[in-house]
Amino acid sequence: MNAQGHSLPDALTLVFDGAGRATTVNDDSFPVWSPPDTGVGFAWQHLRLEAPATQSLLRASGLDEFVIDALMADETRPRCTVHGDGVILNLRGVNLLPDQLPEDMISVRMWLTEAKVIGVWRRPLDAVFDFLASIERGQGPRTPGDFVARMALRLADRAEPAITDLNERVDDLEEILLEPDADISRTELSAIRRSSIVLRGYLVPQRDALTTLEIEDLPWLQALDRSRLREASERIYRIGEDLAAVRERVQIIHDQLMDQRAERMNSRMLVLSVVSAVFLPLSLVAGVLGINVGGVPGASNPSAFWEVCVLLVVLGGVLLAVARWLGMFR
């Protein structure tokens, strides 16, 4: 599933039974929902940020203003903040919407407690649709910690094709660079470098947020939850390393491109230097013989002009030979 051609309701409320299965319930029942006596299971409510009823639903769930402001902020960065008995967790996913840049990442805002997860979304995200598809197959999360780990892994799954695309673009540029007189657009290099820097700028804090959640002393985080959170953070770490490698490869291509351009410029300057070295003495001789004063040699000799031309040719040949002997043509 993906965000293209699919839509989410303004409010989606699911109750998980602790065994991977979920049922949809009425949105108004979420504030009063509580886990059964066995303590197994939790509820998830996913709200659209701009929906008129979102703020009232958040207040009905008993959230204080600090949490509501964090969930409804205009701009967010990946972070994990423990607040009371719950956690504010912000993650980011690559933007795979049509005509959008992957680095224009989409936020995933969550409030986590032992029995409830509240999420707020502004734009549809493919990872959420993947998550819902797995729930429909009966492979949903069993605990809130498992919920976060699975969501983070879905975000990583959707990020990897974007990283692969960047690597392929760099591969193409490296092949072009092997060709003589390679012409690589610096605009393309800058675009790839910018994408890698922006993506890594969000994914590295995302790994830190997951690591922070893993080590927090929260009684409702089980050992298996912490293990899966560690796996998700390591997955994001590897993606961050791939992005760092892309940035370094782009820098190497840029350096090699500048070296090739410098070599071509040096070759042209060498030609100009040889030409100048050859013609400077010739110009001096011609200038001296061309002055309009008495005593110029050959002024009364009708064949002096041709003799001077032969002398200049011989002198030019000697200068070219000296330049070759000095290695100026290498």
Short mmCIF file of C-alpha atoms in Angstrom, two decimals:
data_model
loop_
_atom_site.label_atom_id
_atom_site.label_comp_id
_atom_site.label_asym_id
_atom_site.label_seq_id
_atom_site.Cartn_x
_atom_site.Cartn_y
_atom_site.Cartn_z
CA MET A 1 0.00 0.00 0.00
CA ASN A 2 1.06 3.60 -0.46
CA ALA A 3 -0.26 7.09 0.08
CA GLN A 4 -1.07 7.51 -3.61
CA GLY A 5 -4.69 6.65 -4.21
CA HIS A 6 -5.38 5.90 -0.54
CA SER A 7 -6.67 8.10 2.23
CA LEU A 8 -7.02 7.97 5.97
CA PRO A 9 -10.05 9.15 7.94
CA ASP A 10 -9.68 12.18 10.16
CA ALA A 11 -9.69 9.82 13.13
CA LEU A 12 -8.85 6.12 13.20
CA THR A 13 -9.17 4.15 16.43
CA LEU A 14 -7.97 0.56 16.84
CA VAL A 15 -7.81 -1.73 19.85
CA PHE A 16 -5.11 -4.42 19.89
CA ASP A 17 -5.62 -7.67 21.74
CA GLY A 18 -1.93 -8.25 22.55
CA ALA A 19 -1.66 -11.08 20.04
CA GLY A 20 -1.26 -9.08 16.83
CA ARG A 21 -4.94 -8.63 16.01
CA ALA A 22 -6.87 -5.37 16.13
CA THR A 23 -10.47 -4.21 15.91
CA THR A 24 -11.81 -0.82 14.93
CA VAL A 25 -13.85 0.97 17.57
CA ASN A 26 -15.79 4.20 17.79
CA ASP A 27 -13.55 7.26 18.12
CA ASP A 28 -15.52 8.56 21.10
CA SER A 29 -14.83 5.38 23.06
CA PHE A 30 -11.06 5.92 23.02
CA PRO A 31 -10.92 8.36 26.00
CA VAL A 32 -12.73 5.92 28.27
CA TRP A 33 -11.12 2.73 26.95
CA SER A 34 -9.04 0.76 29.42
CA PRO A 35 -7.24 -2.58 29.07
CA PRO A 36 -9.00 -5.70 30.33
CA ASP A 37 -8.27 -7.15 33.75
CA THR A 38 -5.51 -9.27 32.26
CA GLY A 39 -3.66 -6.05 31.40
CA VAL A 40 -3.02 -7.30 27.86
CA GLY A 41 -3.70 -5.06 24.90
CA PHE A 42 -3.68 -1.37 24.11
CA ALA A 43 -5.51 1.16 21.95
CA TRP A 44 -4.24 3.39 19.14
CA GLN A 45 -5.89 6.55 17.87
CA HIS A 46 -4.53 8.20 14.72
CA LEU A 47 -5.72 11.78 14.14
CA ARG A 48 -5.35 14.25 11.28
CA LEU A 49 -3.76 17.47 12.48
CA GLU A 50 -6.00 19.88 10.54
CA ALA A 51 -9.24 18.07 11.34
CA PRO A 52 -11.66 20.29 13.34
CA ALA A 53 -12.27 17.67 16.02
CA THR A 54 -8.62 16.74 16.63
CA GLN A 55 -7.90 19.16 19.43
CA SER A 56 -11.10 18.30 21.29
CA LEU A 57 -10.35 14.57 20.96
CA LEU A 58 -6.87 15.13 22.39
CA ARG A 59 -8.28 17.05 25.35
CA ALA A 60 -10.95 14.40 25.89
CA SER A 61 -8.15 11.84 26.22
CA GLY A 62 -6.88 13.72 29.27
CA LEU A 63 -3.69 15.10 27.72
CA ASP A 64 -2.24 18.27 29.19
CA GLU A 65 -1.35 21.34 27.13
CA PHE A 66 2.35 20.42 26.93
CA VAL A 67 1.58 17.14 25.19
CA ILE A 68 -1.10 18.67 22.96
CA ASP A 69 1.26 21.45 21.86
CA ALA A 70 3.95 18.88 21.07
CA LEU A 71 1.56 16.78 18.97
CA MET A 72 0.17 19.77 17.07
CA ALA A 73 3.37 21.79 16.56
CA ASP A 74 3.92 23.24 13.10
CA GLU A 75 7.50 21.95 12.86
CA THR A 76 8.97 18.96 14.64
CA ARG A 77 12.29 17.15 14.75
CA PRO A 78 12.92 13.58 15.91
CA ARG A 79 13.00 13.45 19.70
CA CYS A 80 11.98 11.38 22.71
CA THR A 81 10.76 13.15 25.84
CA VAL A 82 9.42 11.40 28.94
CA HIS A 83 6.52 13.31 30.43
CA GLY A 84 4.82 11.87 33.48
CA ASP A 85 3.90 8.26 32.82
CA GLY A 86 4.10 8.66 29.04
CA VAL A 87 6.50 9.52 26.25
CA ILE A 88 6.38 12.11 23.47
CA LEU A 89 8.06 10.57 20.44
CA ASN A 90 8.58 12.32 17.10
CA LEU A 91 9.90 10.40 14.11
CA ARG A 92 10.29 11.22 10.42
CA GLY A 93 9.61 9.34 7.18
CA VAL A 94 10.72 10.05 3.62
CA ASN A 95 8.23 11.86 1.41
CA LEU A 96 7.24 9.55 -1.46
CA LEU A 97 4.28 11.63 -2.65
CA PRO A 98 4.23 12.55 -6.38
CA ASP A 99 6.31 15.59 -7.37
CA GLN A 100 7.77 15.79 -3.86
CA LEU A 101 11.38 15.56 -2.70
CA PRO A 102 12.23 12.57 -0.45
CA GLU A 103 14.19 14.87 1.86
CA ASP A 104 10.99 16.84 2.56
CA MET A 105 10.36 14.37 5.34
CA ILE A 106 6.97 13.79 6.94
CA SER A 107 6.62 13.82 10.70
CA VAL A 108 5.17 11.01 12.82
CA ARG A 109 4.06 12.41 16.21
CA MET A 110 3.11 10.02 19.00
CA TRP A 111 2.12 10.01 22.64
CA LEU A 112 2.80 6.65 24.27
CA THR A 113 1.56 5.21 27.54
CA GLU A 114 1.20 1.71 28.87
CA ALA A 115 -2.33 1.33 27.50
CA LYS A 116 -2.67 3.92 24.73
CA VAL A 117 -0.90 5.33 21.70
CA ILE A 118 -2.04 8.63 20.20
CA GLY A 119 -0.64 9.62 16.83
CA VAL A 120 -1.12 12.83 14.83
CA TRP A 121 -0.46 13.14 11.11
CA ARG A 122 -0.39 16.12 8.75
CA ARG A 123 0.37 14.37 5.46
CA PRO A 124 -0.21 10.73 4.52
CA LEU A 125 2.82 8.51 4.86
CA ASP A 126 3.46 5.25 3.03
CA ALA A 127 4.95 3.64 6.14
CA VAL A 128 1.63 4.09 7.98
CA PHE A 129 -0.25 2.37 5.16
CA ASP A 130 2.28 -0.47 5.30
CA PHE A 131 1.69 -0.64 9.03
CA LEU A 132 -2.08 -0.80 8.57
CA ALA A 133 -1.69 -3.50 5.91
CA SER A 134 0.27 -5.68 8.35
CA ILE A 135 -2.47 -5.15 10.94
CA GLU A 136 -5.08 -6.32 8.43
CA ARG A 137 -3.01 -9.50 7.97
CA GLY A 138 -3.15 -10.12 11.73
CA GLN A 139 0.50 -9.15 12.22
CA GLY A 140 -0.02 -6.09 14.36
CA PRO A 141 2.00 -4.95 17.38
CA ARG A 142 1.52 -6.60 20.75
CA THR A 143 2.61 -3.74 23.03
CA PRO A 144 3.16 0.03 22.70
CA GLY A 145 6.92 -0.59 22.59
CA ASP A 146 6.44 -3.12 19.83
CA PHE A 147 4.24 -0.54 18.09
CA VAL A 148 7.09 2.01 18.02
CA ALA A 149 9.67 -0.54 16.88
CA ARG A 150 7.49 -1.76 14.03
CA MET A 151 6.66 1.77 12.96
CA ALA A 152 10.35 2.75 12.99
CA LEU A 153 11.24 -0.31 10.90
CA ARG A 154 8.49 0.57 8.40
CA LEU A 155 9.93 4.08 8.16
CA ALA A 156 13.37 2.58 7.52
CA ASP A 157 11.96 0.23 4.86
CA ARG A 158 10.51 3.19 2.98
CA ALA A 159 13.71 5.22 3.37
CA GLU A 160 16.00 2.57 1.86
CA PRO A 161 14.73 2.93 -1.77
CA ALA A 162 15.47 6.67 -1.59
CA ILE A 163 19.00 5.90 -0.38
CA THR A 164 19.40 3.30 -3.14
CA ASP A 165 18.33 5.89 -5.71
CA LEU A 166 20.99 8.31 -4.43
CA ASN A 167 23.63 5.57 -4.65
CA GLU A 168 22.61 4.73 -8.21
CA ARG A 169 22.82 8.39 -9.22
CA VAL A 170 26.31 8.56 -7.74
CA ASP A 171 27.25 5.33 -9.59
CA ASP A 172 26.16 6.90 -12.87
CA LEU A 173 28.23 10.01 -12.17
CA GLU A 174 31.29 7.90 -11.34
CA GLU A 175 30.97 6.06 -14.66
CA ILE A 176 30.68 9.34 -16.54
CA LEU A 177 33.77 10.59 -14.73
CA LEU A 178 35.82 7.73 -16.21
CA GLU A 179 35.17 8.99 -19.73
CA PRO A 180 37.58 11.48 -21.31
CA ASP A 181 36.34 15.06 -21.26
CA ALA A 182 33.61 14.09 -18.78
CA ASP A 183 31.03 16.81 -18.29
CA ILE A 184 29.16 16.48 -15.00
CA SER A 185 26.67 19.06 -13.87
CA ARG A 186 27.59 20.62 -10.55
CA THR A 187 23.87 21.20 -10.05
CA GLU A 188 23.35 17.42 -10.02
CA LEU A 189 26.18 16.98 -7.55
CA SER A 190 24.77 19.70 -5.30
CA ALA A 191 21.29 18.14 -5.41
CA ILE A 192 22.58 14.71 -4.37
CA ARG A 193 24.74 16.18 -1.63
CA ARG A 194 21.86 18.27 -0.30
CA SER A 195 19.51 15.27 -0.25
CA SER A 196 22.03 13.13 1.64
CA ILE A 197 22.75 15.87 4.18
CA VAL A 198 19.08 16.66 4.85
CA LEU A 199 18.07 12.99 5.12
CA ARG A 200 20.94 12.23 7.47
CA GLY A 201 20.15 15.36 9.47
CA TYR A 202 16.77 13.82 10.35
CA LEU A 203 17.72 10.15 10.57
CA VAL A 204 20.63 10.55 13.01
CA PRO A 205 18.41 12.30 15.63
CA GLN A 206 15.78 9.65 14.91
CA ARG A 207 18.21 6.95 15.94
CA ASP A 208 19.02 8.94 19.09
CA ALA A 209 15.30 9.23 19.88
CA LEU A 210 14.80 5.45 19.59
CA THR A 211 17.92 4.78 21.66
CA THR A 212 16.67 7.17 24.33
CA LEU A 213 13.32 5.38 24.45
CA GLU A 214 15.10 2.03 24.70
CA ILE A 215 17.13 3.00 27.76
CA GLU A 216 14.38 4.92 29.58
CA ASP A 217 13.23 3.32 32.82
CA LEU A 218 9.62 2.77 31.76
CA PRO A 219 7.91 -0.19 33.46
CA TRP A 220 5.67 -0.91 30.48
CA LEU A 221 8.62 -1.43 28.11
CA GLN A 222 9.37 -5.15 28.02
CA ALA A 223 12.73 -6.75 27.26
CA LEU A 224 11.51 -7.82 23.82
CA ASP A 225 10.33 -4.28 23.13
CA ARG A 226 13.76 -2.91 24.00
CA SER A 227 15.42 -5.49 21.78
CA ARG A 228 13.26 -4.50 18.81
CA LEU A 229 13.83 -0.81 19.47
CA ARG A 230 17.57 -1.53 19.44
CA GLU A 231 17.17 -3.32 16.11
CA ALA A 232 15.26 -0.37 14.67
CA SER A 233 17.87 2.12 15.87
CA GLU A 234 20.68 0.01 14.38
CA ARG A 235 18.79 -0.15 11.08
CA ILE A 236 18.52 3.62 11.00
CA TYR A 237 22.20 3.88 11.96
CA ARG A 238 23.16 1.82 8.90
CA ILE A 239 21.02 4.06 6.71
CA GLY A 240 22.78 7.08 8.20
CA GLU A 241 26.15 5.50 7.39
CA ASP A 242 25.01 4.90 3.80
CA LEU A 243 24.04 8.57 3.53
CA ALA A 244 27.42 9.62 4.92
CA ALA A 245 29.08 7.40 2.28
CA VAL A 246 26.97 9.02 -0.45
CA ARG A 247 28.06 12.46 0.70
CA GLU A 248 31.72 11.42 0.74
CA ARG A 249 31.47 9.87 -2.73
CA VAL A 250 29.91 13.05 -4.07
CA GLN A 251 32.74 15.05 -2.53
CA ILE A 252 35.30 12.76 -4.18
CA ILE A 253 33.58 13.15 -7.55
CA HIS A 254 33.58 16.91 -7.09
CA ASP A 255 37.29 16.90 -6.22
CA GLN A 256 38.14 14.70 -9.22
CA LEU A 257 36.05 16.89 -11.48
CA MET A 258 37.88 19.97 -10.24
CA ASP A 259 41.22 18.18 -10.77
CA GLN A 260 40.29 17.31 -14.35
CA ARG A 261 39.21 20.86 -15.06
CA ALA A 262 42.42 22.15 -13.51
CA GLU A 263 44.46 19.76 -15.68
CA ARG A 264 42.65 20.92 -18.82
CA MET A 265 43.22 24.52 -17.82
CA ASN A 266 46.90 23.81 -17.14
CA SER A 267 47.23 22.16 -20.55
CA ARG A 268 45.77 25.20 -22.25
CA MET A 269 47.96 27.52 -20.20
CA LEU A 270 50.99 25.39 -21.15
CA VAL A 271 50.22 25.83 -24.84
CA LEU A 272 49.89 29.56 -24.33
CA SER A 273 53.17 29.59 -22.40
CA VAL A 274 55.03 27.73 -25.16
CA VAL A 275 53.58 30.02 -27.81
CA SER A 276 54.56 33.06 -25.77
CA ALA A 277 58.07 31.67 -25.16
CA VAL A 278 58.56 31.08 -28.90
CA PHE A 279 57.10 34.30 -30.22
CA LEU A 280 58.53 36.68 -27.62
CA PRO A 281 62.11 36.54 -29.03
CA LEU A 282 60.73 36.63 -32.57
CA SER A 283 58.68 39.70 -31.70
CA LEU A 284 61.76 41.30 -30.17
CA VAL A 285 63.82 40.73 -33.33
CA ALA A 286 61.03 41.95 -35.58
CA GLY A 287 60.50 45.00 -33.37
CA VAL A 288 64.18 45.93 -33.36
CA LEU A 289 64.47 45.58 -37.14
CA GLY A 290 61.26 47.52 -37.62
CA ILE A 291 62.30 50.71 -35.87
CA ASN A 292 62.41 53.73 -38.15
CA VAL A 293 65.94 54.99 -37.44
CA GLY A 294 69.15 54.99 -39.36
CA GLY A 295 71.63 52.14 -39.16
CA VAL A 296 69.12 49.28 -39.36
CA PRO A 297 71.01 46.27 -40.85
CA GLY A 298 69.98 45.40 -44.42
CA ALA A 299 68.05 48.59 -45.02
CA SER A 300 69.70 48.94 -48.45
CA ASN A 301 69.70 45.19 -49.27
CA PRO A 302 66.71 44.14 -51.46
CA SER A 303 66.85 40.53 -50.19
CA ALA A 304 67.20 41.43 -46.50
CA PHE A 305 63.47 40.87 -45.82
CA TRP A 306 63.62 37.23 -46.92
CA GLU A 307 66.85 36.71 -45.07
CA VAL A 308 65.22 38.00 -41.89
CA CYS A 309 62.21 35.70 -42.46
CA VAL A 310 64.53 32.69 -42.76
CA LEU A 311 66.34 33.81 -39.63
CA LEU A 312 63.05 34.05 -37.70
CA VAL A 313 61.99 30.56 -38.87
CA VAL A 314 65.31 29.08 -37.81
CA LEU A 315 65.14 30.89 -34.50
CA GLY A 316 61.55 29.67 -33.94
CA GLY A 317 62.63 26.09 -34.64
CA VAL A 318 65.51 26.38 -32.19
CA LEU A 319 63.15 27.75 -29.51
CA LEU A 320 60.67 24.90 -30.08
CA ALA A 321 63.47 22.37 -29.76
CA VAL A 322 64.63 23.98 -26.52
CA ALA A 323 61.04 23.92 -25.19
CA ARG A 324 60.73 20.21 -26.01
CA TRP A 325 64.11 19.51 -24.41
CA LEU A 326 62.92 21.30 -21.27
CA GLY A 327 59.83 19.05 -21.16
CA MET A 328 57.28 21.79 -21.67
CA PHE A 329 55.18 19.57 -23.97
CA ARG A 330 54.71 16.80 -21.38
#
